[in-house]
Amino acid sequence: MSFRQRHLLGIEDLAPRDITTILDLADQYVDLNRAQVKHADTLAGLTQINMFFEASTRTQASFEIAGKRLGADVMNMAMQHSSVKKGETLIDTALTLNAMHPDLLVVRHPMSGAVNLLAEKVNCAVLNAGDGRHEHPTQALLDALTIRRAKGRLHRLTIAICGDIAHSRVARSNILLLGKMESRIRLIGPPTLIPAGAADWGVEVDDDMAAGLRDADVVMMLRLQKERMDGGFIPSEREYYHRFGLDAEKLGHAKPDAIVMHPGPMNRGVEIDGTIADDINRSVIQDQVEMGVAVRMAAMDLLARNLKAKPEGVYA
Amino acid sequence: MSLLIAEALLIDPEAGTETEGAVKISEGKIDRVLTQPAEIEAEMFRMRNILRCGGKVLAPGIVDLGVKVCEPGERHKESFRSAGRAAAAGGVTTMITRPDTTPVIDTPEQLEFVARRAAQDAPVNIHPMAALTKARQGREMVEIGFLRDAGAVAFSDCDSVVADARVFARALTYARSLGALVVAHPQEPGLTAGAAATSGKFASLRGLPAVSPMAERLGLERDLALAEMTGAKYHADNLSTARSLPALERAKAAGLDVTAGANIHHLTLNELDVGDYRTFFKIKPPLRSEDDRQAMVEAVASSVIDIISSMHTPQDEESKRRPFEEAASGAVALETLLPAALRLYHAGQLSLPQLFRALSRNPARRLGLPSGRLAPGAPADLVLFDAHAPFVLDRYALQSKSKNTPFDGAKMQGRVLRTWVAGEEVYARG
């Protein structure tokens, strides 16, 4: 097993075998997480800091549990309330934290590229927990693990990603990952929420759910990111639900065994019908949350091995 | 004292020629331009003060339209002294300064401050522009008459678009009565708001807020319609995209008093250079596609674009070392303007006379300045350079106080050897 990355900043930097390495290890951690004693000491003695410049409940909790189950000392910093408000720049914040010698830094930031910038300034391993509209690599990895466990493979699947693609880092990371694993991707949404140039990404683009969902193996719904919209992308939520919300009728166009995914948090009745989300035969939304912890354990484990492999005091 | 600059390759952008010859300067002006061997021999026999150039290139000094000197307000980024040195080292003999300082240059008193500081500290010619509207807010026009009397050569709100068409139309009408030139960076502000990149595959993958190049065409079409309506002297500056060019060609063919300019970065770099969020490549408008870059270079060759400028914009490290969306826009370019422009010459896309038509002659002519020519009677504002000398740019070697150049570490060709302003040598290499 070889995983040579120093940070996990995005799917863009990973080769297909890196992805497989993470998912294989994550599979083992799923078993650990289902056991009664959920504790390993893989990260014992290491310090993990979760730095969230943007509010998050589930991702932060997932990273925290992942770190604790592996024995790391975990600290959470809610940055949106702290020194940033006092005018400190991102780089100064990074240098300050770096002086405390963390080993793993989990960062979420509202600006695209901010985590890359921060990673240049610190000596520890940095995990991107979402930067602006750019990437959210652990989400794409947990989605991949969920798909792989449900469908038995990641290649030659038809995957429909529906909704607010433009504002979604989840969509970008998933498009990169599933493209690398050689699946077929369709983006479906109103043209105002499809990013410019998406057609050049090697994906199909559709603005009609019935046509876009035809023969899909996986239906991945995205949250309508109202907080990132500065006006006028869709006429109303009810029209959006009518045209793009996933209900039983629209899902009928997909394959009979198609699974339904959502990164959460869901807006029920906006992008997805509650009964679909709760349908245990179709929805794998709760599985995604479970896989999230395992994937994050695997990613931190692999990055920590590279930290240990490095000679003392030498940082490239 | 007279000087004979001999054995040089003379670039005459007016005639469009490059010929071996000599230039005699005396009393701050070009006295004679000599190309006949017999004449040169006679003059060399007479003159005591002779500079033999060994075939290096002598051209009219660059007239750079739209330089930001951060005085007043942000002297830590650039002062008249540091900008003046950078200009001299870059072969820029005349800087046309931008009014987008803090505070904005929008009163005759402020303009006088700029003119005084410039005269004290800078070794090159400086002609200031003034804002077109007060505080560049697009609501009320400035005292165009007083400012013109105080020495403003043009009026511009720079990257702040006068969004209200009525305000802009009135300012153009008023400026026309005084024969004043209005310079704008056309964009549709509703579309450009918040954008940090050009929309397309690259910006979408990087997750950056982006704007379509169509925003520039929209802004330009409006400005050209208003220029036609008012008959004003209008210069569309900082154009960057192929979509703007047909409108520009139509306006020129219709005989409007319209010229256009491009920023050297849009002619030599494209959006992919941003790479992994490199903020030194963040400029305004954002870098475009390679197709746009090629179209802009061709437009310079065919004179649809008249002027190339540096759009010199100093920014300190703090304002650049931020997430890309938050980082400041702009690049320093006084010293890199000529070597970057020479990339287009080395690529075979523009000849040296074509380059200096866009760098020297056209801007001087548009602003009513006597320089930009290699002809008897013109000011002896000259640059001598080696068009082929290779070097790797080190940003810390730049004269500007700010070092925010996208060309750091870039391989370039073309070094300035000497610069004269009104016959005085203001720069000599090594």
XYZ file of C-alpha atoms in Angstrom:
746
model
C 0.000 0.000 0.000
C 1.437 3.317 -0.967
C -0.135 6.643 -0.292
C 2.342 9.439 -0.833
C 0.227 12.546 -0.345
C 1.257 14.941 2.361
C -2.119 16.659 2.553
C -5.622 15.849 1.443
C -6.552 19.102 -0.295
C -8.664 17.802 -3.126
C -9.571 14.857 -5.290
C -7.727 16.599 -8.134
C -4.378 15.590 -6.570
C -5.288 11.907 -6.118
C -4.627 9.056 -8.512
C -7.224 6.283 -8.856
C -5.010 3.974 -6.770
C -4.845 6.566 -3.968
C -8.626 6.595 -3.939
C -8.764 2.803 -3.824
C -6.209 2.744 -1.006
C -8.317 5.081 1.117
C -11.548 3.216 0.424
C -10.006 -0.194 1.183
C -8.755 1.015 4.535
C -12.076 2.744 5.227
C -13.850 -0.584 4.693
C -11.834 -1.972 7.602
C -12.762 0.994 9.777
C -16.439 0.430 9.045
C -16.063 -2.885 10.842
C -14.294 -1.246 13.765
C -17.047 1.356 14.023
C -19.688 -1.373 14.150
C -17.937 -3.233 16.965
C -18.809 -2.525 20.553
C -15.367 -1.266 21.499
C -14.673 1.364 18.851
C -11.183 2.303 19.754
C -7.794 2.072 18.134
C -4.578 3.838 19.046
C -3.361 4.522 15.511
C -3.204 8.263 16.129
C -2.272 8.081 19.824
C -0.079 10.980 20.851
C -0.976 13.038 17.778
C -2.860 16.305 17.968
C -5.722 16.982 15.595
C -7.160 20.476 15.313
C -10.461 21.055 13.563
C -10.513 24.608 12.283
C -13.862 25.599 10.898
C -14.138 29.076 9.423
C -17.654 28.230 8.345
C -20.409 26.705 10.444
C -20.657 22.931 10.262
C -22.279 20.317 12.427
C -22.036 16.994 10.682
C -18.619 17.284 9.041
C -17.024 18.629 12.186
C -18.656 15.942 14.355
C -17.577 13.283 11.884
C -13.935 14.409 11.914
C -14.006 14.699 15.704
C -15.359 11.168 16.212
C -12.936 9.825 13.608
C -9.977 11.367 15.412
C -11.130 10.270 18.864
C -11.743 6.691 17.787
C -8.173 6.545 16.555
C -6.840 7.942 19.809
C -5.799 11.439 18.706
C -6.076 14.473 20.959
C -8.793 16.421 19.192
C -9.484 20.092 19.545
C -12.246 22.055 17.840
C -11.866 25.688 16.949
C -14.908 27.557 15.724
C -13.049 30.198 13.764
C -16.042 32.173 12.603
C -16.285 33.636 16.117
C -12.642 34.185 16.915
C -9.532 36.090 15.950
C -10.618 36.299 12.315
C -13.277 38.720 13.482
C -10.521 40.763 15.098
C -8.837 41.207 11.735
C -6.177 38.513 11.831
C -5.267 37.206 8.388
C -5.592 33.560 7.498
C -1.833 33.194 7.251
C -1.233 34.645 10.710
C -3.863 32.319 12.142
C -2.128 29.428 10.426
C 1.286 30.398 11.751
C -0.078 30.797 15.267
C -1.611 27.340 15.205
C 1.460 25.875 13.575
C 3.521 27.001 16.545
C 1.400 24.701 18.740
C 2.660 21.685 16.732
C -0.521 20.036 15.572
C -0.102 16.883 13.481
C -3.391 16.964 11.636
C -5.211 20.111 10.699
C -8.775 19.804 9.441
C -9.873 23.034 7.773
C -13.087 24.364 6.361
C -13.163 27.857 4.835
C -15.735 29.841 2.862
C -13.206 30.897 0.177
C -12.083 28.636 -2.667
C -8.368 27.912 -2.438
C -8.022 29.102 1.162
C -7.085 25.630 2.419
C -4.369 25.312 -0.260
C -2.985 28.665 0.869
C -2.976 27.592 4.499
C -1.340 24.254 3.698
C 1.657 26.111 2.240
C 2.350 27.710 5.603
C 2.174 24.838 8.082
C 4.291 21.785 8.817
C 1.494 19.339 9.582
C -0.855 17.351 7.369
C -3.845 19.398 6.226
C -7.239 17.896 5.400
C -9.632 20.012 3.397
C -13.082 19.822 4.983
C -14.531 22.074 2.281
C -13.214 25.303 0.737
C -15.704 27.666 -0.863
C -17.063 26.165 -4.057
C -13.852 24.332 -4.796
C -13.490 20.888 -3.198
C -14.759 18.710 -0.360
C -12.640 15.602 -0.836
C -13.739 13.535 2.177
C -17.372 13.952 1.124
C -16.576 12.584 -2.340
C -14.648 9.706 -0.763
C -17.480 8.803 1.584
C -19.917 8.973 -1.324
C -17.627 6.682 -3.294
C -17.425 4.219 -0.423
C -21.202 4.246 -0.110
C -21.617 3.627 -3.840
C -18.960 0.927 -3.897
C -20.585 -0.957 -1.041
C -24.057 -0.666 -2.599
C -23.109 -1.363 -6.220
C -19.939 -3.395 -5.821
C -17.900 -1.116 -8.085
C -17.158 2.484 -9.032
C -16.598 2.087 -12.760
C -19.182 1.967 -15.513
C -22.006 3.356 -13.439
C -24.319 6.133 -14.555
C -24.425 8.749 -11.859
C -26.818 11.670 -11.913
C -25.830 14.679 -9.817
C -28.835 16.935 -9.451
C -29.515 20.461 -8.331
C -27.277 23.339 -7.320
C -24.046 22.319 -9.035
C -22.760 25.897 -9.325
C -22.377 26.497 -5.602
C -21.406 22.961 -4.691
C -17.933 21.821 -3.738
C -19.432 18.381 -3.155
C -20.384 18.202 -6.824
C -16.899 19.239 -7.994
C -15.128 16.664 -5.870
C -17.588 13.959 -6.884
C -17.258 14.785 -10.579
C -13.471 14.542 -10.307
C -13.537 11.318 -8.303
C -16.177 9.457 -10.292
C -14.572 10.629 -13.530
C -11.217 9.218 -12.392
C -12.922 5.920 -11.557
C -14.432 5.865 -15.067
C -18.102 6.288 -14.370
C -20.500 8.263 -16.499
C -21.724 11.487 -14.960
C -24.790 13.544 -15.728
C -25.364 16.959 -14.215
C -28.999 17.965 -13.966
C -30.271 21.323 -12.831
C -31.631 24.661 -13.960
C -29.085 26.356 -16.278
C -28.589 29.150 -13.734
C -27.173 26.598 -11.298
C -24.930 24.778 -13.797
C -21.425 26.329 -13.800
C -20.130 27.889 -17.012
C -17.941 25.482 -18.930
C -19.402 22.384 -17.216
C -19.928 20.775 -20.610
C -16.119 20.769 -21.048
C -15.627 18.643 -17.944
C -16.352 15.387 -19.747
C -19.842 15.128 -18.278
C -23.331 15.262 -19.753
C -25.493 18.235 -18.827
C -29.278 18.192 -18.772
C -31.965 20.550 -17.563
C -34.729 17.968 -17.476
C -34.947 15.444 -14.642
C -36.864 12.804 -16.637
C -34.258 12.695 -19.400
C -31.286 13.093 -17.074
C -32.297 10.333 -14.668
C -32.919 7.751 -17.369
C -31.112 4.508 -16.502
C -29.157 6.114 -13.677
C -27.583 3.748 -11.133
C -27.052 6.494 -8.588
C -29.086 9.652 -7.995
C -27.111 12.167 -6.019
C -29.155 15.129 -4.827
C -27.515 18.363 -3.720
C -28.703 20.894 -1.224
C -29.975 24.175 -2.601
C -27.354 26.504 -1.086
C -29.513 29.469 -0.271
C -26.731 31.076 1.792
C -24.375 31.248 -1.201
C -26.923 32.808 -3.518
C -26.908 36.536 -3.900
C -30.207 36.722 -5.678
C -32.272 35.323 -8.470
C -30.982 31.900 -9.472
C -34.424 30.269 -9.316
C -37.871 31.871 -9.357
C -39.166 30.107 -6.227
C -38.667 27.020 -4.113
C -41.998 25.585 -5.133
C -41.198 25.869 -8.827
C -37.781 24.360 -8.133
C -39.367 21.452 -6.295
C -41.837 20.933 -9.096
C -39.154 20.789 -11.786
C -36.079 19.453 -9.958
C -37.185 18.047 -6.589
C -36.752 14.272 -6.387
C -40.056 12.510 -5.934
C -41.280 8.990 -6.702
C -42.373 9.904 -10.213
C -39.028 11.379 -11.257
C -37.117 8.583 -9.558
C -39.158 6.185 -11.700
C -36.992 7.174 -14.688
C -33.861 5.827 -13.011
C -32.982 2.130 -12.852
C -35.277 0.160 -10.528
C -32.375 -0.479 -8.152
C -30.971 3.041 -8.286
C -29.828 4.402 -4.954
C -30.592 7.917 -3.700
C -27.908 9.995 -2.005
C -27.775 13.401 -0.343
C -24.785 15.002 1.412
C -27.051 16.699 3.925
C -28.394 18.749 5.486
C -31.558 18.187 3.457
C -34.229 20.701 2.580
C -37.198 18.347 2.538
C -39.790 19.490 0.056
C -37.267 21.655 -1.802
C -34.811 19.299 -3.478
C -36.112 15.987 -2.170
C -39.434 14.483 -1.127
C -39.332 13.330 2.491
C -40.719 9.881 1.718
C -37.921 9.217 -0.792
C -35.299 10.346 1.683
C -36.717 7.951 4.272
C -37.260 4.987 1.924
C -34.882 2.351 3.270
C -34.952 0.487 -0.012
C -33.675 3.412 -2.044
C -32.089 5.990 0.220
C -28.516 5.472 1.449
C -28.369 8.861 3.150
C -27.788 7.392 6.615
C -25.120 5.051 5.203
C -23.307 8.103 3.851
C -23.034 9.517 7.347
C -21.688 6.205 8.658
C -19.152 5.936 5.805
C -18.080 9.489 6.513
C -16.538 8.561 9.855
C -14.751 5.537 8.375
C -13.372 7.458 5.387
C -12.056 10.231 7.614
C -10.398 7.692 9.897
C -8.737 6.122 6.862
C -7.597 9.453 5.430
C -6.119 10.650 8.726
C -4.492 7.269 9.338
C -2.771 7.348 5.927
C -1.614 10.945 6.278
C -0.304 10.242 9.790
C 1.785 7.331 8.468
C 3.496 9.756 6.110
C 4.146 12.131 9.002
C 5.880 9.361 10.933
C 7.861 8.259 7.895
C 9.476 11.670 7.711
C 12.781 12.151 9.535
C 12.612 14.316 12.642
C 12.667 18.024 12.050
C 12.740 17.852 8.265
C 9.773 19.287 6.479
C 9.722 19.559 2.727
C 25.449 69.572 -24.335
C 24.957 67.570 -27.508
C 25.196 63.812 -27.832
C 25.377 61.597 -30.881
C 23.856 58.165 -30.351
C 25.437 56.192 -33.171
C 25.462 52.689 -34.594
C 21.929 52.012 -33.381
C 18.920 50.337 -34.912
C 16.473 53.233 -35.075
C 12.794 52.487 -34.578
C 10.535 55.070 -36.149
C 6.972 54.151 -35.237
C 5.614 57.045 -37.282
C 7.136 55.833 -40.548
C 6.976 52.198 -39.449
C 10.663 51.662 -40.201
C 13.700 50.199 -38.516
C 16.974 51.464 -39.955
C 20.570 51.571 -38.861
C 21.662 55.090 -38.097
C 22.351 57.751 -35.531
C 20.424 60.336 -33.571
C 21.854 63.643 -32.511
C 20.310 65.225 -29.466
C 20.910 68.687 -28.150
C 19.152 70.999 -25.717
C 16.725 68.305 -24.678
C 15.442 67.683 -28.165
C 16.167 65.435 -31.089
C 18.261 67.572 -33.395
C 18.905 65.255 -36.307
C 18.084 61.707 -37.320
C 20.784 60.362 -39.604
C 20.607 57.285 -41.767
C 22.969 58.083 -44.676
C 26.507 56.752 -44.042
C 28.075 59.942 -45.408
C 26.023 62.163 -43.090
C 26.784 59.966 -40.103
C 30.499 59.988 -40.878
C 30.492 63.776 -41.131
C 28.599 64.155 -37.877
C 30.870 61.695 -36.081
C 33.849 63.709 -37.230
C 32.308 66.910 -35.841
C 30.906 65.592 -32.542
C 32.951 64.994 -29.427
C 30.279 63.271 -27.377
C 29.458 60.010 -29.127
C 27.774 56.859 -27.808
C 28.379 53.812 -29.999
C 25.549 51.340 -29.525
C 26.844 48.334 -31.412
C 23.572 47.771 -33.244
C 21.322 47.902 -30.190
C 17.810 49.268 -30.567
C 16.967 52.955 -30.068
C 13.291 53.880 -29.857
C 11.137 56.730 -28.619
C 10.616 56.315 -24.857
C 7.456 54.561 -23.718
C 4.425 56.699 -22.837
C 2.591 54.597 -20.258
C -1.082 55.443 -19.944
C -2.603 54.463 -16.613
C 0.172 54.062 -14.059
C -0.880 53.932 -10.436
C 1.529 55.679 -8.111
C 0.165 55.142 -4.622
C 0.789 58.718 -3.572
C -1.204 60.142 -1.848
C -2.500 57.530 0.572
C -0.422 54.382 0.254
C 3.170 55.471 -0.050
C 4.331 52.173 1.417
C 3.199 50.538 -1.828
C 4.740 53.019 -4.284
C 5.950 56.612 -4.242
C 6.786 59.019 -7.044
C 10.448 58.373 -6.327
C 10.206 54.572 -6.557
C 7.807 54.622 -9.500
C 10.058 57.128 -11.272
C 13.072 54.874 -10.855
C 11.108 51.871 -12.032
C 9.921 53.795 -15.071
C 13.436 54.916 -15.976
C 14.712 51.352 -15.612
C 11.865 50.129 -17.796
C 12.340 52.628 -20.621
C 9.156 54.490 -19.689
C 9.877 58.190 -20.223
C 6.359 59.468 -19.581
C 3.897 58.182 -17.007
C 0.245 59.109 -17.226
C -0.858 58.546 -13.645
C -4.203 57.210 -12.503
C -6.419 59.130 -10.086
C -7.639 56.062 -8.158
C -5.551 56.872 -5.106
C -6.742 57.449 -1.534
C -8.070 60.101 -1.591
C -9.160 60.204 -5.214
C -7.602 62.941 -7.380
C -10.783 64.869 -8.096
C -9.985 68.493 -7.233
C -7.442 70.941 -8.719
C -5.744 71.167 -5.301
C -5.096 67.444 -5.206
C -3.911 67.474 -8.775
C -1.431 70.220 -7.911
C -0.126 68.087 -5.061
C 0.456 65.220 -7.464
C 2.130 67.462 -10.032
C 4.423 68.978 -7.394
C 5.422 65.626 -5.882
C 6.015 64.217 -9.332
C 8.251 67.101 -10.363
C 10.269 66.864 -7.138
C 10.878 63.153 -7.051
C 10.572 61.460 -10.400
C 13.216 61.559 -13.122
C 10.681 60.960 -15.910
C 7.807 63.046 -17.276
C 4.571 62.692 -15.375
C 1.177 63.859 -16.543
C -1.683 63.153 -14.173
C -5.188 62.072 -15.033
C -8.054 63.233 -12.834
C -11.211 61.377 -11.866
C -14.266 61.935 -14.030
C -16.727 61.963 -11.128
C -16.253 63.038 -7.524
C -14.642 60.305 -5.402
C -15.150 58.032 -8.445
C -18.672 57.432 -7.206
C -20.380 58.016 -10.519
C -22.766 60.671 -9.264
C -21.391 64.161 -9.951
C -18.777 65.209 -12.473
C -15.561 66.822 -11.255
C -14.476 70.377 -12.149
C -13.275 69.300 -15.556
C -12.337 72.833 -16.617
C -10.297 73.728 -13.544
C -8.628 70.329 -13.519
C -7.713 70.681 -17.170
C -6.189 74.078 -16.465
C -4.246 72.495 -13.585
C -2.743 69.976 -15.965
C -5.025 66.944 -16.104
C -4.404 65.271 -19.465
C -7.427 62.984 -19.267
C -10.353 62.078 -17.030
C -11.053 58.593 -15.774
C -12.870 56.774 -13.006
C -10.571 53.830 -13.809
C -12.025 50.474 -12.816
C -15.078 52.070 -11.269
C -17.680 52.218 -14.037
C -20.012 55.228 -14.121
C -23.066 53.011 -13.981
C -25.629 55.756 -14.467
C -25.767 56.386 -18.209
C -27.191 59.858 -17.690
C -24.284 60.934 -15.480
C -21.781 59.492 -17.937
C -23.480 61.128 -20.926
C -23.418 64.531 -19.247
C -19.783 64.185 -18.267
C -18.906 63.215 -21.854
C -20.860 66.161 -23.221
C -19.193 68.584 -20.839
C -15.742 67.124 -21.504
C -16.295 67.468 -25.219
C -16.815 71.208 -24.966
C -13.351 71.447 -23.425
C -11.779 68.935 -25.791
C -10.923 66.744 -22.802
C -10.216 63.047 -23.243
C -12.331 60.608 -21.213
C -10.742 57.238 -20.413
C -12.898 54.343 -19.217
C -12.429 50.689 -18.388
C -15.705 49.447 -19.806
C -17.530 46.650 -17.990
C -21.138 45.941 -17.064
C -20.887 46.359 -13.276
C -23.939 44.202 -12.538
C -22.200 41.234 -14.111
C -18.673 41.877 -12.854
C -19.631 42.356 -9.190
C -17.700 39.926 -7.005
C -15.974 38.170 -9.908
C -12.363 37.044 -9.512
C -11.933 35.065 -12.735
C -13.275 34.648 -16.260
C -16.175 32.224 -16.428
C -15.430 28.909 -18.055
C -14.019 25.488 -17.366
C -11.021 26.712 -15.399
C -12.844 29.096 -13.044
C -15.607 26.569 -12.454
C -13.147 23.833 -11.503
C -11.345 26.186 -9.162
C -14.679 27.234 -7.674
C -14.021 30.924 -8.238
C -16.759 33.498 -8.736
C -16.453 34.404 -12.388
C -17.720 36.772 -15.042
C -18.377 36.247 -18.734
C -16.222 38.285 -21.148
C -19.567 39.499 -22.477
C -19.669 41.947 -19.548
C -16.872 43.895 -21.218
C -18.630 44.034 -24.552
C -21.846 45.207 -22.880
C -20.008 48.023 -21.123
C -18.121 48.967 -24.287
C -21.235 49.008 -26.479
C -22.922 51.372 -24.039
C -19.908 53.676 -23.872
C -19.570 53.734 -27.654
C -23.244 54.595 -28.047
C -22.803 57.463 -25.610
C -19.604 58.583 -27.351
C -21.560 58.675 -30.607
C -24.392 60.564 -28.953
C -22.140 63.200 -27.395
C -19.252 63.355 -29.873
C -16.768 63.162 -27.012
C -13.117 62.096 -27.170
C -13.238 58.620 -25.704
C -10.548 56.046 -24.956
C -11.666 52.532 -23.982
C -8.818 51.226 -21.877
C -7.941 47.880 -20.343
C -9.842 45.883 -22.967
C -9.171 42.182 -22.805
C -11.506 40.092 -24.891
C -12.208 39.217 -28.515
C -15.874 39.978 -27.977
C -15.102 43.679 -27.606
C -13.338 44.017 -30.939
C -16.180 44.059 -33.525
C -17.928 46.902 -31.691
C -14.684 48.810 -31.587
C -14.044 48.324 -35.290
C -17.558 49.540 -36.129
C -17.140 52.659 -33.994
C -13.819 53.494 -35.618
C -15.189 52.870 -39.110
C -18.071 55.217 -38.304
C -15.549 57.951 -37.595
C -16.110 58.343 -33.869
C -13.299 59.953 -31.898
C -12.545 56.648 -30.231
C -9.328 54.832 -29.374
C -8.657 51.709 -27.349
C -5.997 50.251 -25.119
C -4.904 46.917 -23.687
C -2.957 45.939 -20.634
C 0.295 44.045 -21.290
C -0.808 41.170 -19.038
C -3.826 40.402 -21.185
C -1.502 40.241 -24.196
C 1.051 37.909 -22.635
C -0.774 35.740 -20.048
C -3.982 33.723 -19.915
C -6.360 32.436 -17.243
C -4.526 29.123 -16.851
C -1.507 30.998 -15.486
C -3.473 31.481 -12.260
C -2.868 27.770 -11.621
C -3.284 26.921 -7.970
C -4.748 30.251 -6.878
C -1.635 32.338 -7.556
C -2.809 35.780 -6.522
C -0.023 37.653 -8.343
C -1.957 36.714 -11.479
C -5.138 38.307 -10.152
C -5.771 41.416 -12.206
C -8.813 43.386 -13.212
C -10.434 42.492 -15.572
C -9.356 38.903 -14.905
C -7.020 37.048 -17.254
C -8.880 35.600 -20.220
C -8.699 32.519 -22.402
C -5.814 31.915 -24.808
C -8.173 32.610 -27.739
C -8.909 36.035 -26.306
C -5.223 36.721 -25.816
C -4.440 35.822 -29.417
C -7.297 37.986 -30.696
C -6.048 40.933 -28.648
C -2.512 40.593 -30.002
C -3.872 40.513 -33.554
C -5.955 43.584 -32.756
C -2.790 45.441 -31.760
C -1.151 44.375 -35.035
C -4.127 45.631 -37.049
C -4.416 48.859 -35.015
C -7.897 48.103 -33.720
C -6.208 48.348 -30.330
C -4.112 51.517 -30.403
C -2.256 51.524 -27.109
C -0.443 49.006 -24.918
C 0.054 50.032 -21.310
C 1.425 48.496 -18.143
C -1.628 49.210 -15.949
C 0.999 49.325 -13.208
C -0.804 48.594 -9.924
C 1.382 48.131 -6.843
C 0.027 45.935 -4.041
C 1.827 44.942 -0.882
C 2.377 41.336 0.194
C -0.372 41.488 2.809
C -3.068 42.350 0.317
C -1.920 39.564 -2.025
C -1.323 36.785 0.518
C -4.975 36.027 0.971
C -7.528 33.610 -0.403
C -7.861 34.377 -4.128
C -11.328 35.921 -3.909
C -10.242 38.319 -1.170
C -6.808 39.145 -2.548
C -6.159 42.545 -4.128
C -6.059 42.867 -7.932
C -3.271 44.308 -10.034
C 0.384 43.891 -10.870
C 3.463 46.092 -11.006
C 4.671 46.342 -14.576
C 6.684 49.494 -15.325
C 9.900 47.485 -15.560
C 8.427 44.376 -17.148
C 6.355 46.185 -19.778
C 9.077 46.242 -22.436
C 10.485 42.721 -21.971
C 6.931 41.323 -21.811
C 5.966 43.235 -24.954
C 9.098 41.920 -26.657
C 7.676 38.405 -26.215
C 5.220 39.385 -28.938
C 8.125 40.523 -31.120
C 10.108 37.339 -30.516
C 6.990 35.294 -31.256
C 6.838 37.019 -34.651
C 3.452 38.606 -33.936
C 4.465 42.274 -33.859
C 7.390 44.149 -35.413
C 9.386 46.623 -33.364
C 7.845 49.640 -35.133
C 4.390 48.176 -34.483
C 5.236 47.701 -30.817
C 6.470 51.258 -30.405
C 3.499 52.605 -32.276
C 1.385 51.126 -29.456
C 3.808 51.864 -26.621
C 5.000 55.378 -27.523
C 3.580 57.109 -30.543
C -0.148 56.389 -30.176
C -0.451 57.255 -26.479
C 1.546 60.478 -26.975
C -0.614 61.440 -29.908
C -3.870 60.647 -28.148
C -2.859 62.794 -25.178
C -1.514 65.629 -27.319
C 2.079 65.205 -26.153
C 5.033 66.052 -28.430
C 6.944 62.851 -27.574
C 6.624 59.351 -29.007
C 8.450 60.229 -32.242
C 11.940 59.764 -33.595
C 12.024 63.019 -35.528
C 13.836 66.346 -35.333
C 12.178 68.698 -32.846
C 10.654 65.949 -30.733
C 11.740 65.765 -27.082
C 14.822 63.609 -26.594
C 12.856 60.962 -24.651
C 14.587 57.805 -25.760
C 15.203 54.225 -24.764
C 18.159 52.117 -25.838
C 17.728 48.387 -25.348
C 19.077 45.000 -26.274
C 16.059 43.198 -27.709
C 17.650 39.784 -27.362
C 19.427 39.777 -23.982
C 17.969 36.877 -21.986
C 17.375 37.019 -18.240
C 15.292 35.450 -15.488
C 13.186 38.012 -13.671
C 13.771 38.324 -9.942
C 10.971 40.325 -8.376
C 13.186 41.522 -5.542
C 15.428 43.218 -8.091
C 12.591 45.506 -9.196
C 12.768 49.211 -8.365
C 9.109 49.418 -7.350
C 8.404 49.270 -3.638
C 5.813 46.587 -4.275
C 7.011 43.367 -5.865
C 3.716 41.925 -7.076
C 4.706 40.845 -10.562
C 3.305 37.757 -12.290
C 6.629 37.415 -14.128
C 8.693 36.429 -11.081
C 11.029 33.655 -12.188
C 9.932 34.035 -15.801
C 12.436 33.768 -18.621
C 12.399 37.029 -20.538
C 14.323 38.558 -23.392
C 15.106 42.243 -23.756
C 16.891 44.568 -21.392
C 16.884 48.337 -21.194
C 20.444 49.708 -21.458
C 19.873 53.442 -21.229
C 16.979 55.828 -20.872
C 16.989 59.549 -21.657
C 14.345 62.075 -20.684
C 14.653 65.483 -22.408
C 18.231 64.572 -23.294
C 19.195 63.723 -19.706
C 20.325 60.189 -19.043
C 18.022 58.937 -16.270
C 19.035 55.306 -16.378
C 22.140 53.417 -17.437
C 22.446 49.699 -16.937
C 25.335 48.361 -14.864
